[in-house]
Amino acid sequence: MWDKGGVLAVAALSDGQWIAMGGEQKNITLWNATTCEKAIELEGHSNDVQSLEFSPDSVRVVSGLTDKTVIIWSTTTTTTTTGKCLLGPLKGHAKRIREAHFSLNGNKIASCDGHDIHDSIKCFSSSTGALLAEWKAHPDIITSITLSSNGKFMASTSHNRTVYLWDMTTLAHIGPTLQCGDEVYSVAISPAGSHLLSGGHDMKIHIWSLEGMVPRDGPATLGPLKGHTNSVWEAHFSPNGNKVTSCDGDDICIWNSHSGDLVIAVNAVFFAWTPDGQQLIAGCGDGSIKCIASSTGSLIADWKAHTNLVHSISVSPNCKFLACASPDKSVRLWAMMTSMQIGPPLQCPDRVYSVAISPDGTHLARGGRDSTVRIWRLEGMVSPSLFNDTP
């Protein structure tokens, strides 16, 4: 259990074996997700940890701090419970770090400090710590950066109504600036790397084609997709890239990413895709959960899950059960086929803001207002039949 102040950043290995947490206590703690035991303490931060990410090879963690620095840590140790600082603090940012990410091959770190008009994006060598590039791309606050799944591109967004693309090999700006109607808060690159999605204060979704982009012709764009009545805070591609989901805090919209057609709009505050992309699970303000077919927008199931709004949802890897969390101080498990609750509610001492099922489907983690993270072993809580076909 975490009991050292607010948790500001969480990262998990792709195999679900390790969870890293950091925040106001100025350390990073690595936990064994199977045994729920603390494995490694990464000490040496001088300020709060704002951002965490594991390297693609799982042997390093990069942390971004409020003291404007980036540190790279080793996560492999056999003789001590104290991890080793490999590089850093890497300096150069003028403000606290908003995000820090590894490139796909792990040889570069991209970070941004996103808090005023002097924001910058920097690219460091993850082996030497050398500053490879610095971009003062936006004349306003940087709100988000994201790397493509193949590691070749990076996108950045800003309050100045733009999205920029960057080549992570040459570190050059790609094509023209993508102009949006208002401040941009969210950006995503499709799994195939062929499209880019942006959403922001103009209450619209923009889908940009990245194929054949040249400065002379500019990128093809789909949209703006209109239908939201508030600022768009989140926008994501479905796992197969065929659909786009966007949320403005009151409503969730599913769009066809090729035609731009609205599949359905649902009054909900949170959403999660099933891993196979066949269903969208929507959490609603009245505490209900709706399961929606992504292809048709038809309602598959609808049930009352909490006594307060559904704040977070996580679906098991085999799509047979889900977990949801709420400010009603509980986490609940549900069977997807029957909409039946699995066991009693998992009671928590305060509001729960986030919930996650491990990639192997065997553990459940939650975080909330009580400044703690708890991990449950699902064996014995979930029927063995619901674990079948779990990777």
mmCIF file of C-alpha atoms in Angstrom:
data_model
loop_
_atom_site.group_PDB
_atom_site.id
_atom_site.type_symbol
_atom_site.label_atom_id
_atom_site.label_comp_id
_atom_site.label_asym_id
_atom_site.label_seq_id
_atom_site.Cartn_x
_atom_site.Cartn_y
_atom_site.Cartn_z
ATOM 1 C CA MET A 1 0.000 0.000 0.000
ATOM 2 C CA TRP A 2 1.138 3.526 -0.835
ATOM 3 C CA ASP A 3 0.828 5.919 2.089
ATOM 4 C CA LYS A 4 3.381 8.663 1.473
ATOM 5 C CA GLY A 5 1.356 11.483 -0.033
ATOM 6 C CA GLY A 6 -0.502 12.094 -3.269
ATOM 7 C CA VAL A 7 0.134 9.787 -6.237
ATOM 8 C CA LEU A 8 0.783 11.917 -9.322
ATOM 9 C CA ALA A 9 2.130 9.326 -11.783
ATOM 10 C CA VAL A 10 1.666 5.593 -12.388
ATOM 11 C CA ALA A 11 3.213 3.291 -15.018
ATOM 12 C CA ALA A 12 2.926 -0.456 -15.622
ATOM 13 C CA LEU A 13 4.994 -2.959 -17.571
ATOM 14 C CA SER A 14 3.276 -4.417 -20.631
ATOM 15 C CA ASP A 15 3.280 -7.880 -19.033
ATOM 16 C CA GLY A 16 1.657 -6.544 -15.873
ATOM 17 C CA GLN A 17 4.390 -7.815 -13.544
ATOM 18 C CA TRP A 18 5.578 -4.438 -12.237
ATOM 19 C CA ILE A 19 3.876 -1.188 -11.309
ATOM 20 C CA ALA A 20 5.769 2.064 -10.738
ATOM 21 C CA MET A 21 4.298 4.912 -8.712
ATOM 22 C CA GLY A 22 5.543 8.384 -7.878
ATOM 23 C CA GLY A 23 4.245 11.669 -6.562
ATOM 24 C CA GLU A 24 4.500 14.058 -3.666
ATOM 25 C CA GLN A 25 6.802 11.833 -1.573
ATOM 26 C CA LYS A 26 9.658 12.533 -4.093
ATOM 27 C CA ASN A 27 10.515 8.847 -4.632
ATOM 28 C CA ILE A 28 9.491 6.201 -7.143
ATOM 29 C CA THR A 29 8.359 2.851 -5.784
ATOM 30 C CA LEU A 30 8.286 -0.291 -7.921
ATOM 31 C CA TRP A 31 5.823 -2.951 -6.803
ATOM 32 C CA ASN A 32 5.559 -6.611 -7.690
ATOM 33 C CA ALA A 33 1.990 -6.824 -8.990
ATOM 34 C CA THR A 34 1.789 -10.545 -8.271
ATOM 35 C CA THR A 35 2.836 -10.470 -4.619
ATOM 36 C CA CYS A 36 1.804 -6.829 -3.941
ATOM 37 C CA GLU A 37 5.213 -6.346 -2.309
ATOM 38 C CA LYS A 38 7.491 -3.352 -2.675
ATOM 39 C CA ALA A 39 10.477 -4.388 -4.797
ATOM 40 C CA ILE A 40 12.589 -1.313 -5.513
ATOM 41 C CA GLU A 41 12.738 2.235 -4.167
ATOM 42 C CA LEU A 42 14.175 4.835 -6.564
ATOM 43 C CA GLU A 43 15.489 7.623 -4.360
ATOM 44 C CA GLY A 44 17.105 10.911 -5.283
ATOM 45 C CA HIS A 45 14.395 13.183 -6.587
ATOM 46 C CA SER A 46 14.456 16.710 -5.213
ATOM 47 C CA ASN A 47 10.801 17.381 -5.969
ATOM 48 C CA ASP A 48 7.447 15.830 -6.893
ATOM 49 C CA VAL A 49 7.316 13.174 -9.619
ATOM 50 C CA GLN A 50 4.913 14.311 -12.362
ATOM 51 C CA SER A 51 5.461 11.707 -15.091
ATOM 52 C CA LEU A 52 6.579 8.054 -15.321
ATOM 53 C CA GLU A 53 7.155 5.614 -18.172
ATOM 54 C CA PHE A 54 8.922 2.261 -18.557
ATOM 55 C CA SER A 55 11.333 1.788 -21.444
ATOM 56 C CA PRO A 56 10.279 -0.613 -24.242
ATOM 57 C CA ASP A 57 12.805 -3.203 -22.955
ATOM 58 C CA SER A 58 11.370 -2.847 -19.416
ATOM 59 C CA VAL A 59 14.751 -2.314 -17.732
ATOM 60 C CA ARG A 60 14.521 1.464 -17.267
ATOM 61 C CA VAL A 61 12.089 4.083 -16.017
ATOM 62 C CA VAL A 62 12.065 7.748 -16.996
ATOM 63 C CA SER A 63 10.682 10.270 -14.513
ATOM 64 C CA GLY A 64 9.707 13.888 -15.099
ATOM 65 C CA LEU A 65 9.802 16.212 -12.104
ATOM 66 C CA THR A 66 8.405 19.498 -10.921
ATOM 67 C CA ASP A 67 12.004 20.722 -10.476
ATOM 68 C CA LYS A 68 12.284 20.919 -14.312
ATOM 69 C CA THR A 69 14.461 17.811 -14.714
ATOM 70 C CA VAL A 70 14.269 14.328 -16.237
ATOM 71 C CA ILE A 71 15.931 11.250 -14.670
ATOM 72 C CA ILE A 72 16.476 7.751 -16.107
ATOM 73 C CA TRP A 73 16.582 4.855 -13.634
ATOM 74 C CA SER A 74 17.545 1.192 -13.769
ATOM 75 C CA THR A 75 14.817 -1.225 -12.692
ATOM 76 C CA THR A 76 17.048 -4.303 -12.604
ATOM 77 C CA THR A 77 18.743 -5.197 -9.343
ATOM 78 C CA THR A 78 19.560 -8.442 -7.534
ATOM 79 C CA THR A 79 21.584 -7.219 -4.563
ATOM 80 C CA THR A 80 19.658 -4.248 -3.225
ATOM 81 C CA THR A 81 16.183 -2.807 -2.971
ATOM 82 C CA THR A 82 17.408 0.628 -3.991
ATOM 83 C CA GLY A 83 17.404 1.294 -7.742
ATOM 84 C CA LYS A 84 20.244 2.966 -9.595
ATOM 85 C CA CYS A 85 20.145 6.359 -11.289
ATOM 86 C CA LEU A 86 21.533 5.821 -14.793
ATOM 87 C CA LEU A 87 21.309 9.379 -16.134
ATOM 88 C CA GLY A 88 20.351 12.755 -14.847
ATOM 89 C CA PRO A 89 19.027 14.921 -13.653
ATOM 90 C CA LEU A 90 18.790 16.022 -17.321
ATOM 91 C CA LYS A 91 18.404 19.787 -17.276
ATOM 92 C CA GLY A 92 17.270 22.426 -19.725
ATOM 93 C CA HIS A 93 13.542 22.785 -19.214
ATOM 94 C CA ALA A 94 12.357 26.131 -17.872
ATOM 95 C CA LYS A 95 9.263 24.785 -16.103
ATOM 96 C CA ARG A 96 8.093 21.583 -14.402
ATOM 97 C CA ILE A 97 7.880 18.522 -16.652
ATOM 98 C CA ARG A 98 4.433 17.663 -17.958
ATOM 99 C CA GLU A 99 5.311 14.459 -19.857
ATOM 100 C CA ALA A 100 8.379 12.318 -20.666
ATOM 101 C CA HIS A 101 8.360 9.380 -23.117
ATOM 102 C CA PHE A 102 10.791 6.815 -24.517
ATOM 103 C CA SER A 103 11.029 6.325 -28.279
ATOM 104 C CA LEU A 104 10.081 2.839 -29.492
ATOM 105 C CA ASN A 105 13.710 1.682 -29.721
ATOM 106 C CA GLY A 106 14.413 3.255 -26.328
ATOM 107 C CA ASN A 107 17.369 5.347 -27.471
ATOM 108 C CA LYS A 108 15.663 8.730 -27.106
ATOM 109 C CA ILE A 109 13.583 10.563 -24.523
ATOM 110 C CA ALA A 110 11.032 13.195 -25.527
ATOM 111 C CA SER A 111 9.829 15.560 -22.783
ATOM 112 C CA CYS A 112 7.798 18.742 -22.540
ATOM 113 C CA ASP A 113 7.315 21.307 -19.803
ATOM 114 C CA GLY A 114 3.878 22.661 -20.815
ATOM 115 C CA HIS A 115 2.982 25.367 -18.279
ATOM 116 C CA ASP A 116 3.422 28.818 -19.876
ATOM 117 C CA ILE A 117 4.167 30.585 -23.184
ATOM 118 C CA HIS A 118 7.867 29.724 -22.938
ATOM 119 C CA ASP A 119 7.221 25.970 -23.077
ATOM 120 C CA SER A 120 9.548 23.675 -24.997
ATOM 121 C CA ILE A 121 9.928 20.082 -26.139
ATOM 122 C CA LYS A 122 13.325 18.441 -25.763
ATOM 123 C CA CYS A 123 14.835 15.231 -27.083
ATOM 124 C CA PHE A 124 17.617 13.604 -25.046
ATOM 125 C CA SER A 125 19.827 10.605 -25.769
ATOM 126 C CA SER A 126 18.787 7.933 -23.262
ATOM 127 C CA SER A 127 22.317 6.479 -23.232
ATOM 128 C CA THR A 128 24.444 9.645 -22.821
ATOM 129 C CA GLY A 129 21.926 12.256 -21.673
ATOM 130 C CA ALA A 130 23.028 14.556 -24.499
ATOM 131 C CA LEU A 131 20.455 17.084 -25.681
ATOM 132 C CA LEU A 132 19.718 16.038 -29.279
ATOM 133 C CA ALA A 133 17.100 18.618 -30.150
ATOM 134 C CA GLU A 134 14.962 21.361 -28.670
ATOM 135 C CA TRP A 135 11.740 22.616 -30.151
ATOM 136 C CA LYS A 136 10.044 25.844 -29.136
ATOM 137 C CA ALA A 137 7.311 24.870 -31.505
ATOM 138 C CA HIS A 138 4.286 26.586 -30.052
ATOM 139 C CA PRO A 139 4.059 30.219 -28.951
ATOM 140 C CA ASP A 140 1.728 29.165 -26.135
ATOM 141 C CA ILE A 141 1.249 26.439 -23.507
ATOM 142 C CA ILE A 142 2.037 22.909 -24.743
ATOM 143 C CA THR A 143 -0.798 20.631 -23.645
ATOM 144 C CA SER A 144 0.259 17.190 -24.856
ATOM 145 C CA ILE A 145 2.855 15.162 -26.746
ATOM 146 C CA THR A 146 2.493 11.622 -28.066
ATOM 147 C CA LEU A 147 4.701 9.214 -30.020
ATOM 148 C CA SER A 148 3.504 6.985 -32.848
ATOM 149 C CA SER A 149 3.431 3.242 -32.177
ATOM 150 C CA ASN A 150 6.319 2.698 -34.603
ATOM 151 C CA GLY A 151 8.363 5.380 -32.863
ATOM 152 C CA LYS A 152 8.937 7.366 -36.066
ATOM 153 C CA PHE A 153 6.783 10.399 -35.320
ATOM 154 C CA MET A 154 5.845 12.655 -32.447
ATOM 155 C CA ALA A 155 2.879 15.023 -32.271
ATOM 156 C CA SER A 156 2.556 18.067 -30.020
ATOM 157 C CA THR A 157 -0.467 20.222 -29.227
ATOM 158 C CA SER A 158 -0.942 23.668 -27.747
ATOM 159 C CA HIS A 159 -3.281 26.392 -26.596
ATOM 160 C CA ASN A 160 -2.327 28.259 -29.793
ATOM 161 C CA ARG A 161 -4.748 26.079 -31.784
ATOM 162 C CA THR A 162 -2.131 23.950 -33.533
ATOM 163 C CA VAL A 163 -0.790 20.424 -33.829
ATOM 164 C CA TYR A 164 2.818 19.870 -34.943
ATOM 165 C CA LEU A 165 4.388 16.642 -36.220
ATOM 166 C CA TRP A 166 8.062 15.806 -35.709
ATOM 167 C CA ASP A 167 10.305 13.204 -37.310
ATOM 168 C CA MET A 168 11.964 11.297 -34.448
ATOM 169 C CA THR A 169 14.832 10.162 -36.718
ATOM 170 C CA THR A 170 15.822 13.479 -38.306
ATOM 171 C CA LEU A 171 14.168 15.568 -35.528
ATOM 172 C CA ALA A 172 12.763 17.807 -38.275
ATOM 173 C CA HIS A 173 9.313 19.382 -38.437
ATOM 174 C CA ILE A 174 7.073 17.378 -40.784
ATOM 175 C CA GLY A 175 4.857 19.251 -43.186
ATOM 176 C CA PRO A 176 2.755 22.294 -42.381
ATOM 177 C CA THR A 177 1.286 23.185 -39.023
ATOM 178 C CA LEU A 178 -2.122 21.557 -38.506
ATOM 179 C CA GLN A 179 -4.518 24.385 -37.717
ATOM 180 C CA CYS A 180 -7.461 23.829 -35.353
ATOM 181 C CA GLY A 181 -10.347 26.073 -34.411
ATOM 182 C CA ASP A 182 -9.397 26.623 -30.760
ATOM 183 C CA GLU A 183 -7.094 25.441 -27.969
ATOM 184 C CA VAL A 184 -6.083 21.770 -28.457
ATOM 185 C CA TYR A 185 -6.105 19.561 -25.363
ATOM 186 C CA SER A 186 -5.752 16.009 -26.667
ATOM 187 C CA VAL A 187 -3.906 14.242 -29.496
ATOM 188 C CA ALA A 188 -3.648 10.609 -30.558
ATOM 189 C CA ILE A 189 -1.967 8.763 -33.422
ATOM 190 C CA SER A 190 -3.767 5.721 -34.851
ATOM 191 C CA PRO A 191 -2.250 2.264 -34.212
ATOM 192 C CA ALA A 192 -1.117 2.043 -37.850
ATOM 193 C CA GLY A 193 0.393 5.531 -37.724
ATOM 194 C CA SER A 194 -1.697 6.635 -40.695
ATOM 195 C CA HIS A 195 -4.006 9.136 -39.003
ATOM 196 C CA LEU A 196 -3.880 11.738 -36.269
ATOM 197 C CA LEU A 197 -6.745 12.757 -34.029
ATOM 198 C CA SER A 198 -7.115 16.042 -32.138
ATOM 199 C CA GLY A 199 -9.745 17.495 -29.814
ATOM 200 C CA GLY A 200 -10.051 20.697 -27.843
ATOM 201 C CA HIS A 201 -11.953 23.750 -26.734
ATOM 202 C CA ASP A 202 -13.827 24.167 -30.036
ATOM 203 C CA MET A 203 -15.951 21.106 -29.144
ATOM 204 C CA LYS A 204 -14.913 19.370 -32.393
ATOM 205 C CA ILE A 205 -12.855 16.367 -33.428
ATOM 206 C CA HIS A 206 -10.342 16.630 -36.274
ATOM 207 C CA ILE A 207 -8.970 13.556 -38.050
ATOM 208 C CA TRP A 208 -5.901 14.112 -40.198
ATOM 209 C CA SER A 209 -4.487 11.719 -42.781
ATOM 210 C CA LEU A 210 -0.713 11.396 -42.433
ATOM 211 C CA GLU A 211 -0.226 9.334 -45.576
ATOM 212 C CA GLY A 212 1.464 11.197 -48.438
ATOM 213 C CA MET A 213 1.872 14.351 -46.385
ATOM 214 C CA VAL A 214 3.967 16.943 -48.241
ATOM 215 C CA PRO A 215 4.371 20.645 -47.417
ATOM 216 C CA ARG A 216 3.157 21.701 -50.854
ATOM 217 C CA ASP A 217 -0.191 19.923 -50.718
ATOM 218 C CA GLY A 218 -0.706 19.744 -46.972
ATOM 219 C CA PRO A 219 -2.400 16.903 -45.130
ATOM 220 C CA ALA A 220 -5.832 15.617 -45.967
ATOM 221 C CA THR A 221 -8.230 16.167 -43.107
ATOM 222 C CA LEU A 222 -11.538 14.685 -42.069
ATOM 223 C CA GLY A 223 -13.721 17.038 -40.132
ATOM 224 C CA PRO A 224 -14.101 19.023 -38.077
ATOM 225 C CA LEU A 225 -16.546 16.522 -36.653
ATOM 226 C CA LYS A 226 -19.284 18.496 -34.953
ATOM 227 C CA GLY A 227 -21.608 17.249 -32.255
ATOM 228 C CA HIS A 228 -20.113 18.189 -28.887
ATOM 229 C CA THR A 229 -21.566 20.992 -26.781
ATOM 230 C CA ASN A 230 -18.515 21.437 -24.528
ATOM 231 C CA SER A 231 -14.742 21.398 -24.912
ATOM 232 C CA VAL A 232 -13.391 18.022 -26.037
ATOM 233 C CA TRP A 233 -11.040 16.780 -23.310
ATOM 234 C CA GLU A 234 -10.280 13.300 -24.618
ATOM 235 C CA ALA A 235 -10.178 11.688 -28.050
ATOM 236 C CA HIS A 236 -8.951 8.162 -28.827
ATOM 237 C CA PHE A 237 -8.843 5.688 -31.698
ATOM 238 C CA SER A 238 -10.392 2.271 -31.197
ATOM 239 C CA PRO A 239 -7.896 -0.629 -30.990
ATOM 240 C CA ASN A 240 -8.228 -1.323 -34.737
ATOM 241 C CA GLY A 241 -8.301 2.369 -35.692
ATOM 242 C CA ASN A 242 -11.683 2.190 -37.435
ATOM 243 C CA LYS A 243 -13.532 4.263 -34.854
ATOM 244 C CA VAL A 244 -12.841 7.419 -32.883
ATOM 245 C CA THR A 245 -14.260 8.146 -29.457
ATOM 246 C CA SER A 246 -14.380 11.624 -27.931
ATOM 247 C CA CYS A 247 -15.587 12.944 -24.585
ATOM 248 C CA ASP A 248 -16.517 16.447 -23.419
ATOM 249 C CA GLY A 249 -17.364 15.593 -19.801
ATOM 250 C CA ASP A 250 -21.083 15.288 -20.512
ATOM 251 C CA ASP A 251 -21.335 13.209 -23.674
ATOM 252 C CA ILE A 252 -19.307 10.562 -25.495
ATOM 253 C CA CYS A 253 -19.388 10.312 -29.283
ATOM 254 C CA ILE A 254 -18.323 7.397 -31.491
ATOM 255 C CA TRP A 255 -17.290 8.364 -35.032
ATOM 256 C CA ASN A 256 -16.346 6.398 -38.124
ATOM 257 C CA SER A 257 -12.690 7.367 -38.582
ATOM 258 C CA HIS A 258 -12.863 6.911 -42.374
ATOM 259 C CA SER A 259 -16.094 8.731 -43.214
ATOM 260 C CA GLY A 260 -16.466 10.998 -40.187
ATOM 261 C CA ASP A 261 -20.048 9.818 -39.665
ATOM 262 C CA LEU A 262 -21.374 9.913 -36.114
ATOM 263 C CA VAL A 263 -22.199 6.366 -35.044
ATOM 264 C CA ILE A 264 -23.810 7.315 -31.721
ATOM 265 C CA ALA A 265 -23.710 9.905 -28.946
ATOM 266 C CA VAL A 266 -24.165 8.772 -25.345
ATOM 267 C CA ASN A 267 -24.706 10.811 -22.208
ATOM 268 C CA ALA A 268 -21.677 9.571 -20.247
ATOM 269 C CA VAL A 269 -18.564 10.856 -18.478
ATOM 270 C CA PHE A 270 -16.009 8.063 -19.002
ATOM 271 C CA PHE A 271 -15.315 5.393 -21.611
ATOM 272 C CA ALA A 272 -13.100 2.386 -22.296
ATOM 273 C CA TRP A 273 -12.768 0.154 -25.335
ATOM 274 C CA THR A 274 -12.792 -3.606 -24.996
ATOM 275 C CA PRO A 275 -9.371 -4.931 -26.090
ATOM 276 C CA ASP A 276 -10.893 -6.470 -29.226
ATOM 277 C CA GLY A 277 -12.462 -3.131 -30.179
ATOM 278 C CA GLN A 278 -15.932 -4.650 -30.564
ATOM 279 C CA GLN A 279 -17.569 -2.710 -27.728
ATOM 280 C CA LEU A 280 -17.326 0.679 -26.083
ATOM 281 C CA ILE A 281 -18.056 0.675 -22.357
ATOM 282 C CA ALA A 282 -19.486 3.987 -21.147
ATOM 283 C CA GLY A 283 -19.663 5.113 -17.533
ATOM 284 C CA CYS A 284 -22.522 7.504 -16.796
ATOM 285 C CA GLY A 285 -23.209 10.270 -14.314
ATOM 286 C CA ASP A 286 -26.118 8.371 -12.754
ATOM 287 C CA GLY A 287 -23.873 5.412 -11.881
ATOM 288 C CA SER A 288 -24.919 3.212 -14.787
ATOM 289 C CA ILE A 289 -22.771 1.422 -17.363
ATOM 290 C CA LYS A 290 -23.703 1.053 -21.021
ATOM 291 C CA CYS A 291 -22.153 -1.471 -23.419
ATOM 292 C CA ILE A 292 -22.341 -0.289 -27.026
ATOM 293 C CA ALA A 293 -21.543 -2.180 -30.242
ATOM 294 C CA SER A 294 -18.849 -0.161 -31.982
ATOM 295 C CA SER A 295 -19.928 -1.187 -35.483
ATOM 296 C CA THR A 296 -23.598 -0.184 -35.229
ATOM 297 C CA GLY A 297 -23.886 1.959 -32.112
ATOM 298 C CA SER A 298 -26.613 -0.343 -30.783
ATOM 299 C CA LEU A 299 -27.015 -0.776 -27.024
ATOM 300 C CA ILE A 300 -25.944 -4.258 -25.921
ATOM 301 C CA ALA A 301 -26.414 -3.891 -22.166
ATOM 302 C CA ASP A 302 -27.255 -1.225 -19.585
ATOM 303 C CA TRP A 303 -27.161 -1.642 -15.816
ATOM 304 C CA LYS A 304 -26.833 0.302 -12.570
ATOM 305 C CA ALA A 305 -23.258 -0.166 -11.350
ATOM 306 C CA HIS A 306 -22.739 2.518 -8.664
ATOM 307 C CA THR A 307 -24.663 4.974 -6.524
ATOM 308 C CA ASN A 308 -22.559 7.835 -7.945
ATOM 309 C CA LEU A 309 -20.995 8.562 -11.322
ATOM 310 C CA VAL A 310 -18.694 5.958 -12.882
ATOM 311 C CA HIS A 311 -15.277 7.592 -12.837
ATOM 312 C CA SER A 312 -13.110 4.814 -14.329
ATOM 313 C CA ILE A 313 -13.513 1.512 -16.203
ATOM 314 C CA SER A 314 -11.078 -1.280 -17.080
ATOM 315 C CA VAL A 315 -11.920 -4.352 -19.171
ATOM 316 C CA SER A 316 -10.178 -7.715 -18.748
ATOM 317 C CA PRO A 317 -7.891 -8.830 -21.602
ATOM 318 C CA ASN A 318 -10.312 -11.601 -22.608
ATOM 319 C CA CYS A 319 -13.295 -9.188 -22.552
ATOM 320 C CA LYS A 320 -15.202 -11.395 -20.089
ATOM 321 C CA PHE A 321 -15.349 -9.064 -17.084
ATOM 322 C CA LEU A 322 -14.749 -5.444 -16.162
ATOM 323 C CA ALA A 323 -13.955 -3.319 -13.139
ATOM 324 C CA CYS A 324 -15.353 0.127 -12.450
ATOM 325 C CA ALA A 325 -14.722 2.793 -9.815
ATOM 326 C CA SER A 326 -16.716 5.665 -8.419
ATOM 327 C CA PRO A 327 -16.703 8.530 -5.924
ATOM 328 C CA ASP A 328 -19.119 6.332 -3.925
ATOM 329 C CA LYS A 329 -15.918 4.835 -2.403
ATOM 330 C CA SER A 330 -16.153 1.458 -4.082
ATOM 331 C CA VAL A 331 -14.730 -0.674 -6.866
ATOM 332 C CA ARG A 332 -17.031 -3.252 -8.436
ATOM 333 C CA LEU A 333 -16.519 -6.223 -10.762
ATOM 334 C CA TRP A 334 -19.049 -7.284 -13.407
ATOM 335 C CA ALA A 335 -19.420 -10.211 -15.817
ATOM 336 C CA MET A 336 -19.712 -8.865 -19.354
ATOM 337 C CA MET A 337 -22.065 -11.537 -20.712
ATOM 338 C CA THR A 338 -24.604 -11.455 -17.878
ATOM 339 C CA SER A 339 -24.151 -7.926 -16.447
ATOM 340 C CA MET A 340 -24.095 -9.624 -13.048
ATOM 341 C CA GLN A 341 -21.926 -8.309 -10.221
ATOM 342 C CA ILE A 342 -19.000 -10.484 -9.224
ATOM 343 C CA GLY A 343 -18.793 -10.686 -5.458
ATOM 344 C CA PRO A 344 -19.435 -7.816 -3.040
ATOM 345 C CA PRO A 345 -18.204 -4.261 -3.715
ATOM 346 C CA LEU A 346 -14.582 -3.610 -2.785
ATOM 347 C CA GLN A 347 -14.983 -0.852 -0.209
ATOM 348 C CA CYS A 348 -12.447 1.996 -0.093
ATOM 349 C CA PRO A 349 -11.918 4.729 2.529
ATOM 350 C CA ASP A 350 -12.474 7.618 0.101
ATOM 351 C CA ARG A 351 -13.384 8.479 -3.481
ATOM 352 C CA VAL A 352 -11.850 6.212 -6.143
ATOM 353 C CA TYR A 353 -10.569 7.928 -9.279
ATOM 354 C CA SER A 354 -8.831 5.184 -11.239
ATOM 355 C CA VAL A 355 -8.995 1.415 -11.687
ATOM 356 C CA ALA A 356 -6.953 -0.995 -13.838
ATOM 357 C CA ILE A 357 -6.907 -4.729 -14.559
ATOM 358 C CA SER A 358 -3.422 -6.106 -15.185
ATOM 359 C CA PRO A 359 -2.511 -7.226 -18.744
ATOM 360 C CA ASP A 360 -2.638 -10.892 -17.662
ATOM 361 C CA GLY A 361 -6.055 -10.363 -16.049
ATOM 362 C CA THR A 362 -5.015 -11.648 -12.624
ATOM 363 C CA HIS A 363 -4.773 -8.439 -10.577
ATOM 364 C CA LEU A 364 -6.746 -5.266 -9.993
ATOM 365 C CA ALA A 365 -5.323 -1.899 -8.935
ATOM 366 C CA ARG A 366 -7.073 1.243 -7.798
ATOM 367 C CA GLY A 367 -6.060 4.777 -6.808
ATOM 368 C CA GLY A 368 -8.039 7.545 -5.191
ATOM 369 C CA ARG A 369 -8.424 10.522 -2.939
ATOM 370 C CA ASP A 370 -6.962 8.737 0.087
ATOM 371 C CA SER A 371 -3.449 9.049 -1.456
ATOM 372 C CA THR A 372 -3.047 5.260 -1.606
ATOM 373 C CA VAL A 373 -2.910 2.588 -4.294
ATOM 374 C CA ARG A 374 -4.258 -0.884 -3.503
ATOM 375 C CA ILE A 375 -3.758 -4.079 -5.510
ATOM 376 C CA TRP A 376 -6.074 -7.097 -5.274
ATOM 377 C CA ARG A 377 -5.402 -10.629 -6.495
ATOM 378 C CA LEU A 378 -8.468 -11.630 -8.548
ATOM 379 C CA GLU A 379 -7.994 -15.370 -8.094
ATOM 380 C CA GLY A 380 -10.711 -16.504 -5.711
ATOM 381 C CA MET A 381 -12.774 -13.375 -6.404
ATOM 382 C CA VAL A 382 -13.486 -14.033 -10.088
ATOM 383 C CA SER A 383 -14.846 -17.364 -11.339
ATOM 384 C CA PRO A 384 -12.241 -19.545 -13.101
ATOM 385 C CA SER A 385 -14.514 -19.630 -16.158
ATOM 386 C CA LEU A 386 -14.010 -15.881 -16.580
ATOM 387 C CA PHE A 387 -10.235 -16.366 -16.722
ATOM 388 C CA ASN A 388 -10.442 -18.754 -19.688
ATOM 389 C CA ASP A 389 -8.569 -17.504 -22.759
ATOM 390 C CA THR A 390 -6.922 -14.749 -20.740
ATOM 391 C CA PRO A 391 -3.511 -14.106 -22.321
#
